[in-house]
Coordinates of C-alpha atoms and ligand atoms in Angstrom, one line a residue:
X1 CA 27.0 16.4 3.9
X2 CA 24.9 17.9 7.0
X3 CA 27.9 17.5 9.4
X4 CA 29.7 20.1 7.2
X5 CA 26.9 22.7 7.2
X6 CA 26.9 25.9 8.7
X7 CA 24.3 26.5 11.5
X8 CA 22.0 29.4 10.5
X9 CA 22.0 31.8 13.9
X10 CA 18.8 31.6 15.6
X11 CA 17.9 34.4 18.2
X12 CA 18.2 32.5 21.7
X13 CA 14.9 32.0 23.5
X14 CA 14.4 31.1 26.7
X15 CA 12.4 27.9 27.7
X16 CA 11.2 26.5 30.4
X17 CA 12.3 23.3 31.1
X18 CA 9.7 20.3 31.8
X19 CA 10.3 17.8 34.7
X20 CA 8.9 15.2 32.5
X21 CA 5.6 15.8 33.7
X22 CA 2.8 17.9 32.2
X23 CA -0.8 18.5 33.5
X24 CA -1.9 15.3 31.8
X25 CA 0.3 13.4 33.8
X26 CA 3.7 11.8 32.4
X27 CA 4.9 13.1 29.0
X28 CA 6.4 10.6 26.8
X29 CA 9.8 11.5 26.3
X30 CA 12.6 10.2 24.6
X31 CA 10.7 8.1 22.4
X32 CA 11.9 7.0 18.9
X33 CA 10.6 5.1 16.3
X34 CA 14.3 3.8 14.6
X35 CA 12.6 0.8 12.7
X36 CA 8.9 0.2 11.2
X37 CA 8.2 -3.5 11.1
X38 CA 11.7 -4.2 11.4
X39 CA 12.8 -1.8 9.2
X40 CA 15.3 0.9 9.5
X41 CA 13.7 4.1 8.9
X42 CA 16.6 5.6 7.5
X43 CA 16.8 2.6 5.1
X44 CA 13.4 3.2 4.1
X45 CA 13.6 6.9 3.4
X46 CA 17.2 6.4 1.5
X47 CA 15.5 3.7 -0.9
X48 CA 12.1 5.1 -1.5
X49 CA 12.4 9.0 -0.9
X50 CA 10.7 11.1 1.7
X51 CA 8.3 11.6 2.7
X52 CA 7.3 8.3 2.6
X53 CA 4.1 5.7 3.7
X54 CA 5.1 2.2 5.2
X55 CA 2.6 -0.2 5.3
X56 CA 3.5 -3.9 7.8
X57 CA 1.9 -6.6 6.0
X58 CA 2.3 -8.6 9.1
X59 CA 0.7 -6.1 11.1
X60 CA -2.5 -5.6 8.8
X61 CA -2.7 -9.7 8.7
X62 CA -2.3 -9.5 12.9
X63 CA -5.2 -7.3 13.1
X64 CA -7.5 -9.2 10.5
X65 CA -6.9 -12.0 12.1
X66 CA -7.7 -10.7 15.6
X67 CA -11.0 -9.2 14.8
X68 CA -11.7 -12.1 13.2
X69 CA -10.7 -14.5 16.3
X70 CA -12.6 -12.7 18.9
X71 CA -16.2 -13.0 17.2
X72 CA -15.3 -16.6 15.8
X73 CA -15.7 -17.3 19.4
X74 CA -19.0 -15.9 20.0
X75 CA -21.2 -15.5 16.7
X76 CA -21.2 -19.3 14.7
X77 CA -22.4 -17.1 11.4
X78 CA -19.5 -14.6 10.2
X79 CA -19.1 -12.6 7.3
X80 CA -16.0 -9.7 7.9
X81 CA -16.1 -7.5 5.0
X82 CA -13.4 -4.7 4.5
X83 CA -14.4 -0.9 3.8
X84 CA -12.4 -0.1 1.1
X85 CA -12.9 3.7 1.5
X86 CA -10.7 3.5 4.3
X87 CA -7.9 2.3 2.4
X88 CA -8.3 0.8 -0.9
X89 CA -4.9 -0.1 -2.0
X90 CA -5.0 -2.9 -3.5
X91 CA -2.2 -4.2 -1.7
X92 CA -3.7 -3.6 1.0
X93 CA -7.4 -5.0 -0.2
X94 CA -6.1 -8.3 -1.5
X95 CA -3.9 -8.7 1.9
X96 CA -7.6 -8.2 3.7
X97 CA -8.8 -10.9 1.2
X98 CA -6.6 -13.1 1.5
X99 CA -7.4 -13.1 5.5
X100 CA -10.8 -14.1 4.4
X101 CA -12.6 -10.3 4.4
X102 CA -14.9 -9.8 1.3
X103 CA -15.2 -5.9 0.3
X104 CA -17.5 -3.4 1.6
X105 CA -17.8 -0.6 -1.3
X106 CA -19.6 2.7 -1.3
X107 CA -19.6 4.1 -4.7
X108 CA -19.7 2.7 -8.2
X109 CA -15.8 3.4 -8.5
X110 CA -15.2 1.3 -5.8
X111 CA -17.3 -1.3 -7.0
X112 CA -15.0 -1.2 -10.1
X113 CA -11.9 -1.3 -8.1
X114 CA -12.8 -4.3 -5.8
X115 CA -14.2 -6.4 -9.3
X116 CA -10.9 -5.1 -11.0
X117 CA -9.0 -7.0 -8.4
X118 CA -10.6 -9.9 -8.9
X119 CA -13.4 -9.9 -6.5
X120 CA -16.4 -11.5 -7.8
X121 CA -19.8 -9.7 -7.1
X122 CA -21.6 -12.0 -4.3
X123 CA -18.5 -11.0 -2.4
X124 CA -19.1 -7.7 -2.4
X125 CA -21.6 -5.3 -0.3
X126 CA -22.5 -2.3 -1.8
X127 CA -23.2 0.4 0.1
X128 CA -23.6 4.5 -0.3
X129 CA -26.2 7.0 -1.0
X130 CA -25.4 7.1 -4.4
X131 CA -25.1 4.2 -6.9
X132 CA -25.9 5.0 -10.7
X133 CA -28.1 2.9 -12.8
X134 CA -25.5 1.4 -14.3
X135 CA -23.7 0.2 -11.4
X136 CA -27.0 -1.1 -9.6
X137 CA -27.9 -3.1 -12.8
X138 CA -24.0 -4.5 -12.5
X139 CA -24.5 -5.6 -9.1
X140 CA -27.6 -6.8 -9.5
X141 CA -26.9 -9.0 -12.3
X142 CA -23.1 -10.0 -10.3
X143 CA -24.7 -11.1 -7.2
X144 CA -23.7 -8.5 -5.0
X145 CA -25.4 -7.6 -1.3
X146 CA -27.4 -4.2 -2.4
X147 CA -28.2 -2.3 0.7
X148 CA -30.5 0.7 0.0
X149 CA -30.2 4.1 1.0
X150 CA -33.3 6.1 0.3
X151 CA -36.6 5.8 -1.4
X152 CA -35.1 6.9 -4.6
X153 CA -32.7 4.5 -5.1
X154 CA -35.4 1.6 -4.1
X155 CA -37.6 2.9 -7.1
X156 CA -34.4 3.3 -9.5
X157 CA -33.5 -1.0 -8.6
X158 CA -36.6 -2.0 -8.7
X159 CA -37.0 -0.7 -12.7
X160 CA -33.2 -2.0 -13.1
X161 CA -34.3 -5.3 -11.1
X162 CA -37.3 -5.5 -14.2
X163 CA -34.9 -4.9 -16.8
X164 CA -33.1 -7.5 -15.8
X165 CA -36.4 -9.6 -15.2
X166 CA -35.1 -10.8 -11.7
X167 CA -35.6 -11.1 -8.3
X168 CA -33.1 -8.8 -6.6
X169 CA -32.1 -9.5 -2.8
X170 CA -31.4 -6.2 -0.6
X171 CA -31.1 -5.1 2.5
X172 CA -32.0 -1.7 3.7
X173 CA -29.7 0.8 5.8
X174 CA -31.2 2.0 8.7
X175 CA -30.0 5.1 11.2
X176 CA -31.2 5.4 14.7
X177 CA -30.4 6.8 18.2
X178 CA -28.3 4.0 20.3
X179 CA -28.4 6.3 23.0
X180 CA -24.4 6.4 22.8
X181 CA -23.8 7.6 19.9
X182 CA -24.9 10.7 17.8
X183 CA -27.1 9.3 15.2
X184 CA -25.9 9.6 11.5
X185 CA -29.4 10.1 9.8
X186 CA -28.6 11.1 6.9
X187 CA -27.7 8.0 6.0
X188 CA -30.5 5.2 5.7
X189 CA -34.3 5.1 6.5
X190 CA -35.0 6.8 10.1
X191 CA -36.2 4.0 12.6
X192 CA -37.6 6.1 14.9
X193 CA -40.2 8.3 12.5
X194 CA -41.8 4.6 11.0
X195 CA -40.0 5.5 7.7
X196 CA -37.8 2.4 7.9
X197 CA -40.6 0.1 8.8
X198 CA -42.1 1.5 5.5
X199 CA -39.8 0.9 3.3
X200 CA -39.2 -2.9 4.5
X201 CA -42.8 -3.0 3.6
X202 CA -42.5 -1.3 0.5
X203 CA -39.5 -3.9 -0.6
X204 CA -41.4 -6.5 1.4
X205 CA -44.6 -6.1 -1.1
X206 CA -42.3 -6.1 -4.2
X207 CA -42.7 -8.5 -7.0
X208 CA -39.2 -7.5 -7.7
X209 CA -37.0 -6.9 -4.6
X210 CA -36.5 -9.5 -1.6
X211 CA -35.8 -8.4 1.8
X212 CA -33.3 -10.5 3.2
X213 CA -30.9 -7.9 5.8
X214 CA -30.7 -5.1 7.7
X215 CA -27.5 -2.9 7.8
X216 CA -26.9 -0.2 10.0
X217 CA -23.0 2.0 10.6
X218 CA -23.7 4.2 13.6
X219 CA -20.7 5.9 13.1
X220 CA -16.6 5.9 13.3
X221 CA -14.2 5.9 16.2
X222 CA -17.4 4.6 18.3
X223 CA -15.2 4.2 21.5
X224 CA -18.5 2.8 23.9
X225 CA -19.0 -1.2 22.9
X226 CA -22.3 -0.6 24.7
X227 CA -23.2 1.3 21.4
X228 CA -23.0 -1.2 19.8
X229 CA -24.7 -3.6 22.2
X230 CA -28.0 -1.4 21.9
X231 CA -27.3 -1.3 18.1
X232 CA -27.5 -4.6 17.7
X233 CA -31.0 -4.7 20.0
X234 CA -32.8 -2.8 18.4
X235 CA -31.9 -4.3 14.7
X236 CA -32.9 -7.7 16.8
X237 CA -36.1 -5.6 17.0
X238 CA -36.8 -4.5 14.3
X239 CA -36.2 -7.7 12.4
X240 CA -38.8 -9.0 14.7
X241 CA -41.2 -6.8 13.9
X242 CA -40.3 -6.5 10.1
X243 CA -40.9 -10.9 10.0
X244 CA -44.5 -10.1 11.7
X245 CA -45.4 -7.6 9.5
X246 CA -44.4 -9.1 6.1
X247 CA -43.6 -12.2 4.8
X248 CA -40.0 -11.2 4.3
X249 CA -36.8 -14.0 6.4
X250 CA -33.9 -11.8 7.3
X251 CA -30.9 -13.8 6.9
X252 CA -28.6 -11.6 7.8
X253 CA -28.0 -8.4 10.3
X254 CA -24.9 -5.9 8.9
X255 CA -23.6 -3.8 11.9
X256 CA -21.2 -1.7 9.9
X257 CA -17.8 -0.1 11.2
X258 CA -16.9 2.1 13.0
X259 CA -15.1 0.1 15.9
X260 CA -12.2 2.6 16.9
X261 CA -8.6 2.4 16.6
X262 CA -5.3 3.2 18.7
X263 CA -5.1 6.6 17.4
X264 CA -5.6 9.7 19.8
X265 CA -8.6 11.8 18.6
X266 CA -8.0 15.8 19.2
X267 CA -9.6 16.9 22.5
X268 CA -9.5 13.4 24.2
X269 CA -6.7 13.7 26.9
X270 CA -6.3 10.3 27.9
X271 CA -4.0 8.3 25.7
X272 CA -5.6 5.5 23.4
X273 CA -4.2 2.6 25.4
X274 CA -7.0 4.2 27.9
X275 CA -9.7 4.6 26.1
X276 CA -9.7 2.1 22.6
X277 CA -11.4 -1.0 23.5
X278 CA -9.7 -3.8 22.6
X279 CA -11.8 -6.3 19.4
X280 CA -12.9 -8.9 22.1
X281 CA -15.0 -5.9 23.9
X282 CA -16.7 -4.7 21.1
X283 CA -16.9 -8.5 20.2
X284 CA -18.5 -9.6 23.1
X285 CA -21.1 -6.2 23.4
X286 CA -22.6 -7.6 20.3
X287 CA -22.5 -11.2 20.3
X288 CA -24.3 -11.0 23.7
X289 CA -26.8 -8.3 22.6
X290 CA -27.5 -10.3 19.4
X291 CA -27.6 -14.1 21.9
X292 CA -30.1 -11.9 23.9
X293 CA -32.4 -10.1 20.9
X294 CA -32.3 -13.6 19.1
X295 CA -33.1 -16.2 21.5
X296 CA -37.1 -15.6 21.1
X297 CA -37.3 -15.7 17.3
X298 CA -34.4 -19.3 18.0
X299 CA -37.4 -20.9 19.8
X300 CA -39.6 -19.6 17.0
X301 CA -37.4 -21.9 15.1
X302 CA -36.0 -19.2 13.0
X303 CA -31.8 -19.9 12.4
X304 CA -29.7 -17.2 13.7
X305 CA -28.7 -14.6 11.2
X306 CA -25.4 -14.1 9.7
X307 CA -23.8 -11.3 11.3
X308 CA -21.8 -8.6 8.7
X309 CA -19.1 -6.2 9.9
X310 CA -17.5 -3.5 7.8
X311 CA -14.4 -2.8 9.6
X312 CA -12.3 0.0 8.7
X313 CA -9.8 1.8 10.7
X314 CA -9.6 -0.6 13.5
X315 CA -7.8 -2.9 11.0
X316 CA -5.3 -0.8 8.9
X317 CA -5.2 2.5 11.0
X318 CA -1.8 0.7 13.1
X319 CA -0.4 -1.2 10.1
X320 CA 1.0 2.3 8.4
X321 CA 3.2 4.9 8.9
X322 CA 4.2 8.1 7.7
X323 CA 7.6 9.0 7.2
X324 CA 8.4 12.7 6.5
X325 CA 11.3 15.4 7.0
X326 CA 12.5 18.1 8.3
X327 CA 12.9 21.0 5.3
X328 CA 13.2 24.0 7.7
X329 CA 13.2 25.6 10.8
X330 CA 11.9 29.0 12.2
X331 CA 11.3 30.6 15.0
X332 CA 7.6 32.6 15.2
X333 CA 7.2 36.0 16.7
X334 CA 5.5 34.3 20.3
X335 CA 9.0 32.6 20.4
X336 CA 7.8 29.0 19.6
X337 CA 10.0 26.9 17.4
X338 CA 8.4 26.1 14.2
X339 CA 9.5 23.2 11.6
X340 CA 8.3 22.9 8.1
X341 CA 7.9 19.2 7.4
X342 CA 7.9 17.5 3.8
X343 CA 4.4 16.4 4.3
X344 CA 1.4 18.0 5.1
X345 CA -2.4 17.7 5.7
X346 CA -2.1 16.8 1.5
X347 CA -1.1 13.5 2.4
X348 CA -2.2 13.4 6.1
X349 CA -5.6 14.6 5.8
X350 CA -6.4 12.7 9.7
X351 CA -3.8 15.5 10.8
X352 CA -7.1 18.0 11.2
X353 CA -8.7 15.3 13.6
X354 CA -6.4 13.4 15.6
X355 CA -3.0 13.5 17.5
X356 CA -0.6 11.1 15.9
X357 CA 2.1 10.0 17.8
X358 CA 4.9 11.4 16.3
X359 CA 8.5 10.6 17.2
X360 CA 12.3 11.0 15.4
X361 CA 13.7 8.1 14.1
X362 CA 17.0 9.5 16.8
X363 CA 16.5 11.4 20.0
X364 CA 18.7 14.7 19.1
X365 CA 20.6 16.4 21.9
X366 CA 19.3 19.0 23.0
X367 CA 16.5 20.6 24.8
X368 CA 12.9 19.8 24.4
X369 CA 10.4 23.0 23.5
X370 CA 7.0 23.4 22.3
X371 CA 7.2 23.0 18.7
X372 CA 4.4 23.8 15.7
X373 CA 4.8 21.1 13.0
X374 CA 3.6 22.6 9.3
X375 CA 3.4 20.8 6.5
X376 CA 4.8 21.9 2.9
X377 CA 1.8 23.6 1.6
X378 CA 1.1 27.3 1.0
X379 CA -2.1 27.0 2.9
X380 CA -2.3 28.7 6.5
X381 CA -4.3 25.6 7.7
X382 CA -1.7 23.2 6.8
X383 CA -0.7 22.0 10.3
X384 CA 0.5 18.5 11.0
X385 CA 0.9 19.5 14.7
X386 CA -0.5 22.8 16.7
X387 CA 2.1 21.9 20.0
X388 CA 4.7 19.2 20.7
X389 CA 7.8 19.4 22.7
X390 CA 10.7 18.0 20.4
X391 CA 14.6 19.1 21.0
X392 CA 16.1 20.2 18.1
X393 CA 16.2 19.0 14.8
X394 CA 18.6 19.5 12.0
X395 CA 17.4 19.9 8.2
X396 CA 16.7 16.2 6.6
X397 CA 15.7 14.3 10.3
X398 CA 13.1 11.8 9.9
X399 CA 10.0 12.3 11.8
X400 CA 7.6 9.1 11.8
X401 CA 3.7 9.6 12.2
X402 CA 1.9 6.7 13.6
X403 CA -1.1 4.9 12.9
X404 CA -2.0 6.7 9.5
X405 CA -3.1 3.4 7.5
X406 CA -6.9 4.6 7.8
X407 CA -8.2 7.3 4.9
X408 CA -4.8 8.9 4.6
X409 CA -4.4 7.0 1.4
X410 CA -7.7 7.7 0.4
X411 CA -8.8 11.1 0.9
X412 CA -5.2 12.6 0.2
X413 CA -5.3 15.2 -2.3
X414 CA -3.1 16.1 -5.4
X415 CA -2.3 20.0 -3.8
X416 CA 1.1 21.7 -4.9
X417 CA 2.8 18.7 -4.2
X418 CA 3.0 15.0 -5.9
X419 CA 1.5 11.8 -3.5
X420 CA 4.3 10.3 -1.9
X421 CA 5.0 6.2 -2.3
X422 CA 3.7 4.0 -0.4
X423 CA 5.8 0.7 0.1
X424 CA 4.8 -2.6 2.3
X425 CA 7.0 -4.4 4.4
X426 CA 6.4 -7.9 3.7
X427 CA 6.5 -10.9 5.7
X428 CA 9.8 -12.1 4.8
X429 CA 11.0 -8.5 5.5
X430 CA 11.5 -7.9 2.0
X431 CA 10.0 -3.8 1.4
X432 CA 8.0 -3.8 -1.9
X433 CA 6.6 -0.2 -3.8
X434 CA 2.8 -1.2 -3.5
X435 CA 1.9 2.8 -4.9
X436 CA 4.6 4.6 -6.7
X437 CA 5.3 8.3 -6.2
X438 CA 3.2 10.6 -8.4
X439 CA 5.2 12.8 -11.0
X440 CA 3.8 15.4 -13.9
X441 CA 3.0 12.7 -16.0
X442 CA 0.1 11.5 -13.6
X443 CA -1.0 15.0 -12.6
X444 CA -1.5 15.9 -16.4
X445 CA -2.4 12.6 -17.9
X446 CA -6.6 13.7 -18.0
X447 CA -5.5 17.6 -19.1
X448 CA -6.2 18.3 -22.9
X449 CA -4.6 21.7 -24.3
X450 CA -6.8 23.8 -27.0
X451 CA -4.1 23.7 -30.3
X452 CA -4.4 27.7 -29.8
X453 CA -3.0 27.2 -26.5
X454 CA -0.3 25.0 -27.0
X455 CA 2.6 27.4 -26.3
X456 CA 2.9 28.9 -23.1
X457 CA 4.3 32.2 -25.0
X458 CA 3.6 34.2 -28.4
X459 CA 0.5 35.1 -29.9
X460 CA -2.2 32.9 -30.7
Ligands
LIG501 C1 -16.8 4.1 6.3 C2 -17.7 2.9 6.5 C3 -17.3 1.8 7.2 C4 -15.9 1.7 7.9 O1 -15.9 2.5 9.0 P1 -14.7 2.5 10.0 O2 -15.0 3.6 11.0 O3 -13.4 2.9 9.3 O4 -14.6 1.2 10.6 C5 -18.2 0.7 7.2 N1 -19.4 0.8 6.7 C6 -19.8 1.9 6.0 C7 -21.2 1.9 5.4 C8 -19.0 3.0 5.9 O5 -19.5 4.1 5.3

């Protein structure tokens, strides 16, 4: 059908021609992306529609398992849980699972969604600044690992923890400066002002709270392992001087997320291969800080604590990819080529923050220019690429965006368009719908139309 098309005239533009080289050093031309996981992209996008998500089931499994490997080597006490904010799927949850990850939540609707999959409460960590009444007295009574966020929410368990008449375990989130990493302290108590040490009091003199971790998350895309390294220090530290102080036995330390992925952040020239440190680095920054900050409070005959990570994007970010097409093409008044794309920052909300690698699914003839890549939208911002030098491409090309699988499916929003599917490619090669397209039906299944506004025409 496109072979038989008429080419709309363009005005001719002149271009200068690349020698393959740009300031940054080689330019990576010529690459394709033909198959995902195996996959023919064209299949894919035939089958399921476009644009389109494609999740690799081995992929996910690879890097759970890898993660998983490289502190199995060097921490004896391990607990991996998965932040479902960063893709909560439950595809992709139970695959996470199933790899022996129990779920990190941060709201009470994700405590729902990780019990609706069948994920019993000690099994969960529960986590975020704000967690009703109702969902602490849930957790409380499933066994879950509460970690509290302010003062507030300390007072709020400790009446749900009477009403209950139990003895609730928690930990306490705590922010500091690492010294490598901007401090997030908004979230927590503050380590450096004291307030920290007085709440671990506070839950340390309560008949009806029991200290029993510490949890910190520094931050995300934390690219320096020695972050972590001093991260881990000073909650060595701190549980030191928290055990002096009270009577309270910390059994476990929780170090968060935040461990970076191969995807290239906006602003950071080198490409990810460069600067993403591989699991077994950020693996070995911790174990060896936690070897070091433990060894006293060992000999003190104290066992070594069980060590919690929340990974998020380091896990799932590579394991997706966004399929999405060509709709149109323009030229814009400073003479650079412009092509709208069927998906926008809607669905590709990490579009505002990083530089995905984006590549046909063929290499058209042609020659390469600087190209803006917009999204469908009606929204000036919606931009899936400011610059990238692509030849030309006809209406209906594929172009795949790679890694996506962290917070795309998550923080996508319902704008103008209907969500895209998302399908898994599983093991056996076999592609499954894991999250069906949207349609009307889901847009206006919560609306509720006044009778005297039932028709869209004549009077009322
Ligand atoms: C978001 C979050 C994570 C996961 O962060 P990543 O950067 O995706 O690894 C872990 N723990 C907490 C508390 C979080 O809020």
């Amino acid at each position: 059908m496109q072979a038989t098309m008429k080419k709309p005239w363009i005005t001719p533009t002149l271009v200068a021609h690349g020698g393959g080289l740009n300031k940054f050093g080689a330019t990576r031309h010529h690459q394709v992306t033909e198959r995902i996981a195996e996959v023919p992209v064209a299949d894919l996008a035939r089958r399921f529609g476009s644009p389109l998500f494609v999740l690799s089931e081995a992929r996910l499994r690879e890097n759970a398992a890898r993660l998983k490997a490289a502190f199995a080597h060097r921490w004896p006490k391990m607990v991996h849980a998965w932040s479902y904010k960063t893709n909560y799927l439950g595809a992709v949850c139970n695959t996470l699972h199933q790899e022996g990850y129990i779920a990190e939540v941060v709201s009470a609707f994700e405590y729902e969604k990780a019990r609706g999959l069948g994920v019993p409460g000690e099994r969960i960590v529960f986590n975020g600044p704000h967690k009703p009444r109702v969902a602490l007295e849930r957790a409380a009574r499933e066994g879950a690992r509460i970690h509290i966020d302010n003062l507030d929410e300390l007072y709020l368990l400790e009446e749900v923890a009477e009403g209950l008449d139990m003895t609730v375990p928690v930990a306490i989130r705590l922010n500091f400066d690492t010294g490598f990493s901007d401090p997030w302290s908004r979230f927590g108590f503050n380590l450096e002002s004291g307030q920290a040490l007085d709440a671990a009091r506070r839950v340390a003199d309560s008949p009806r709270l029991k200290l029993t971790g510490l949890h910190t998350h520094i931050g995300t895309f934390v690219t320096d392992p020695r972050a972590y390294a001093a991260a881990a220090g000073i909650l060595c530290a701190f549980m030191d001087t928290v055990e002096a102080e009270t009577r309270a036995v910390i059994e476990y330390l929780d170090m968060g997320g935040g461990f970076a992925s191969n995807n290239a952040l906006q602003g950071v020239y080198l490409p990810p291969e460069q600067i993403v440190p591989a699991p077994e680095q950020y693996a070995e920054a911790i174990c060896d800080a936690l070897m070091a900050g433990t060894r006293a409070r060992e000999a003190r005959g104290r066992a070594k604590p069980t060590l919690i990570l929340e990974t998020g994007r380091a896990v799932v970010d590579d394991a997706e990819w966004l399929i999405a097409g060509v709709v149109a093409n323009k030229r814009l008044p400073d003479g650079r080529r412009g092509v709208v794309l069927d998906a926008g920052v809607n669905v590709l909300f990490t579009a505002y923050w990083y530089h995905h690698d984006v590549r046909p699914v063929r290499w058209p003839d042609g020659i390469a220019e600087e190209t803006v890549l917009y999204g469908p939208l009606c929204m000036n911002i919606d931009i899936m690429r400011q610059s990238i030098q692509l030849p030309p491409l006809a209406l209906g090309d594929k172009l795949v965006f790679h890694p996506v699988g962290a917070y795309n499916n998550t923080q996508w929003m319902q704008f103008i368009e209907y969500r895209p599917a998302v399908v898994m490619v599983m093991r056996d090669g076999g592609v499954e719908v894991v999250r069906e397209r949207e349609d009307l039906a889901c847009v206006t299944r919560q609306e509720r139309i006044p009778a005297r506004l039932a028709q869209p025409f004549g009077k009322p």
